[in-house]
Amino acid sequence: MRTVAITGAGSGIGAATAARLSADGHRVIGVDLRGAEIEADLGTPEGRDAAIGAVTEACGGVLDGLITCAGVAGLPGRPSSLLASVNYFGTVALLDGLRSVLAEGDRPSAVAISSNSTTTAPGYSLELVEACLAGDEAEARRVADEVAGESMIEYAATKLAVARWVRAQAVTPHWGGAGIRLNAIAPGMIATPMIDEGASDENLAKQLDMFKQTIAFGRAGDPAEIAALLAFLVGTESTFFCGSIIFCDGGTDALLRANDWPARWELG
Ligand SMILES: NC(=O)c1ccc[n+]([C@@H]2O[C@H](COP(=O)([O-])OP(=O)(O)OC[C@H]3O[C@@H](n4cnc5c(N)ncnc54)[C@H](O)[C@@H]3O)[C@@H](O)[C@H]2O)c1
């Protein structure tokens, strides 16, 4: 039996993963705004600190896995700064803050949730990506609201920042060097309340319909399909993954960007 903390455990992918891991006999410590064992707002430094403390106490200082599902989508009228705070800072703070308890775990593994919007949603702000990665939340929030665009577009910026943070950190002595796996997944369109929320806006609903047409199977993914991938990554058989961003998107990225990856390495 493994002990795994999941943020965003109250809904969608996080809830499906909590159900899957519990059914597999593991101990799940759920974190969410509400409706979870630990209730905390990961959009604020105080909420993140409270969540880190509560998870550490709940797991007795020994954590085998951490999956950071908590996130918000872009919507008309929703500020991009909220996405920066929840999607990026809420993710990396939990990963950083729980790294020492993961170090005490058995074949520990952390998985962050990026998105295939990073490669398939054109035109988002690289300045916001860089502002997030610079680590100054107040400045990143300013860039998000004053320099970057609408949150529907900038969602992808926050998710690219997560992917880049994971790749940079995974190989350091703190993570890979300490035997802690750190990876991210990049789901495509998955049928969760987040997508239902987007579909309630007329324009976004049209974009989501177009996006669905890029999926080879002609349907959105099921949260259980992502839960199965996360169960593998947080388990004891995925022990050679380090710094990977694993796309699971029904073919959207392959359809839109067929020849862009793997990218040849140009030296000089
Ligand atoms: N559904 C998709 O198509 C899709 C695709 C790619 C990536 N993702 C990512 O997967 C993750 C899970 O998304 P989902 O589709 O299951 O969405 P969801 O809306 O069903 O679940 C997200 C959860 O995060 C929680 N959350 C939001 N803000 C929070 C905060 N400030 N503090 C604590 N918890 C908070 C919500 O309460 C909710 O339970 C997100 O990071 C999302 O960006 C989703």
PDB file of C-alpha atoms in Angstrom, residues 33-34 41-45 48 70-91 128 132 137-138 140-146 148-152 154-155 157-159 162 194 197:
ATOM      1  CA  LEU A  33     -10.922  23.940  -1.956  1.00  0.00           C
ATOM      2  CA  ARG A  34     -13.779  21.919  -0.506  1.00  0.00           C
ATOM      3  CA  ASP A  41      -6.904  27.400  -1.262  1.00  0.00           C
ATOM      4  CA  LEU A  42      -3.788  26.661  -3.292  1.00  0.00           C
ATOM      5  CA  GLY A  43      -4.157  30.029  -4.988  1.00  0.00           C
ATOM      6  CA  THR A  44      -2.706  31.728  -1.894  1.00  0.00           C
ATOM      7  CA  PRO A  45       0.628  31.326  -0.047  1.00  0.00           C
ATOM      8  CA  ARG A  48      -0.408  26.318   0.250  1.00  0.00           C
ATOM      9  CA  ALA A  70      -5.655  21.366  -8.765  1.00  0.00           C
ATOM     10  CA  GLY A  71      -6.112  23.859 -11.551  1.00  0.00           C
ATOM     11  CA  VAL A  72      -8.441  26.360 -13.163  1.00  0.00           C
ATOM     12  CA  ALA A  73      -9.257  26.914 -16.815  1.00  0.00           C
ATOM     13  CA  GLY A  74      -9.396  30.257 -18.548  1.00  0.00           C
ATOM     14  CA  LEU A  75     -12.817  31.827 -18.876  1.00  0.00           C
ATOM     15  CA  PRO A  76     -14.057  35.203 -20.109  1.00  0.00           C
ATOM     16  CA  GLY A  77     -13.764  37.618 -17.185  1.00  0.00           C
ATOM     17  CA  ARG A  78     -11.510  35.339 -15.163  1.00  0.00           C
ATOM     18  CA  PRO A  79      -8.176  37.088 -14.579  1.00  0.00           C
ATOM     19  CA  SER A  80      -5.033  35.438 -15.903  1.00  0.00           C
ATOM     20  CA  SER A  81      -3.410  36.164 -12.526  1.00  0.00           C
ATOM     21  CA  LEU A  82      -5.702  33.589 -10.887  1.00  0.00           C
ATOM     22  CA  LEU A  83      -4.436  30.973 -13.321  1.00  0.00           C
ATOM     23  CA  ALA A  84      -0.824  31.908 -12.608  1.00  0.00           C
ATOM     24  CA  SER A  85      -1.425  31.586  -8.858  1.00  0.00           C
ATOM     25  CA  VAL A  86      -3.350  28.304  -8.901  1.00  0.00           C
ATOM     26  CA  ASN A  87      -1.929  26.478 -11.916  1.00  0.00           C
ATOM     27  CA  TYR A  88       1.719  27.429 -11.556  1.00  0.00           C
ATOM     28  CA  PHE A  89       2.472  28.687  -8.046  1.00  0.00           C
ATOM     29  CA  GLY A  90      -0.046  26.334  -6.402  1.00  0.00           C
ATOM     30  CA  THR A  91       1.626  23.437  -8.176  1.00  0.00           C
ATOM     31  CA  LEU A 128       4.130  35.084 -18.613  1.00  0.00           C
ATOM     32  CA  CYS A 132       6.226  32.384 -13.527  1.00  0.00           C
ATOM     33  CA  GLU A 137       4.360  35.588  -7.720  1.00  0.00           C
ATOM     34  CA  ALA A 138       3.414  39.267  -7.387  1.00  0.00           C
ATOM     35  CA  ALA A 140       3.965  37.102 -12.413  1.00  0.00           C
ATOM     36  CA  ARG A 141       0.438  38.171 -11.458  1.00  0.00           C
ATOM     37  CA  ARG A 142       1.170  41.688 -12.714  1.00  0.00           C
ATOM     38  CA  VAL A 143       2.488  40.328 -16.035  1.00  0.00           C
ATOM     39  CA  ALA A 144      -0.538  38.024 -16.253  1.00  0.00           C
ATOM     40  CA  ASP A 145      -3.028  40.860 -15.870  1.00  0.00           C
ATOM     41  CA  GLU A 146      -1.197  43.798 -17.472  1.00  0.00           C
ATOM     42  CA  ALA A 148      -0.406  38.863 -21.140  1.00  0.00           C
ATOM     43  CA  GLY A 149      -3.777  38.230 -22.729  1.00  0.00           C
ATOM     44  CA  GLU A 150      -7.109  36.724 -21.800  1.00  0.00           C
ATOM     45  CA  SER A 151      -7.044  33.803 -19.418  1.00  0.00           C
ATOM     46  CA  MET A 152      -8.517  31.459 -22.094  1.00  0.00           C
ATOM     47  CA  GLU A 154      -2.895  32.251 -21.013  1.00  0.00           C
ATOM     48  CA  TYR A 155      -3.996  28.961 -19.444  1.00  0.00           C
ATOM     49  CA  ALA A 157       1.308  29.747 -20.539  1.00  0.00           C
ATOM     50  CA  THR A 158       0.774  28.598 -16.957  1.00  0.00           C
ATOM     51  CA  LYS A 159       0.918  24.966 -18.102  1.00  0.00           C
ATOM     52  CA  VAL A 162       4.735  23.899 -15.068  1.00  0.00           C
ATOM     53  CA  MET A 194     -13.641  21.995 -16.177  1.00  0.00           C
ATOM     54  CA  GLU A 197     -17.586  25.058 -17.369  1.00  0.00           C
TER      55      GLU A 197
END
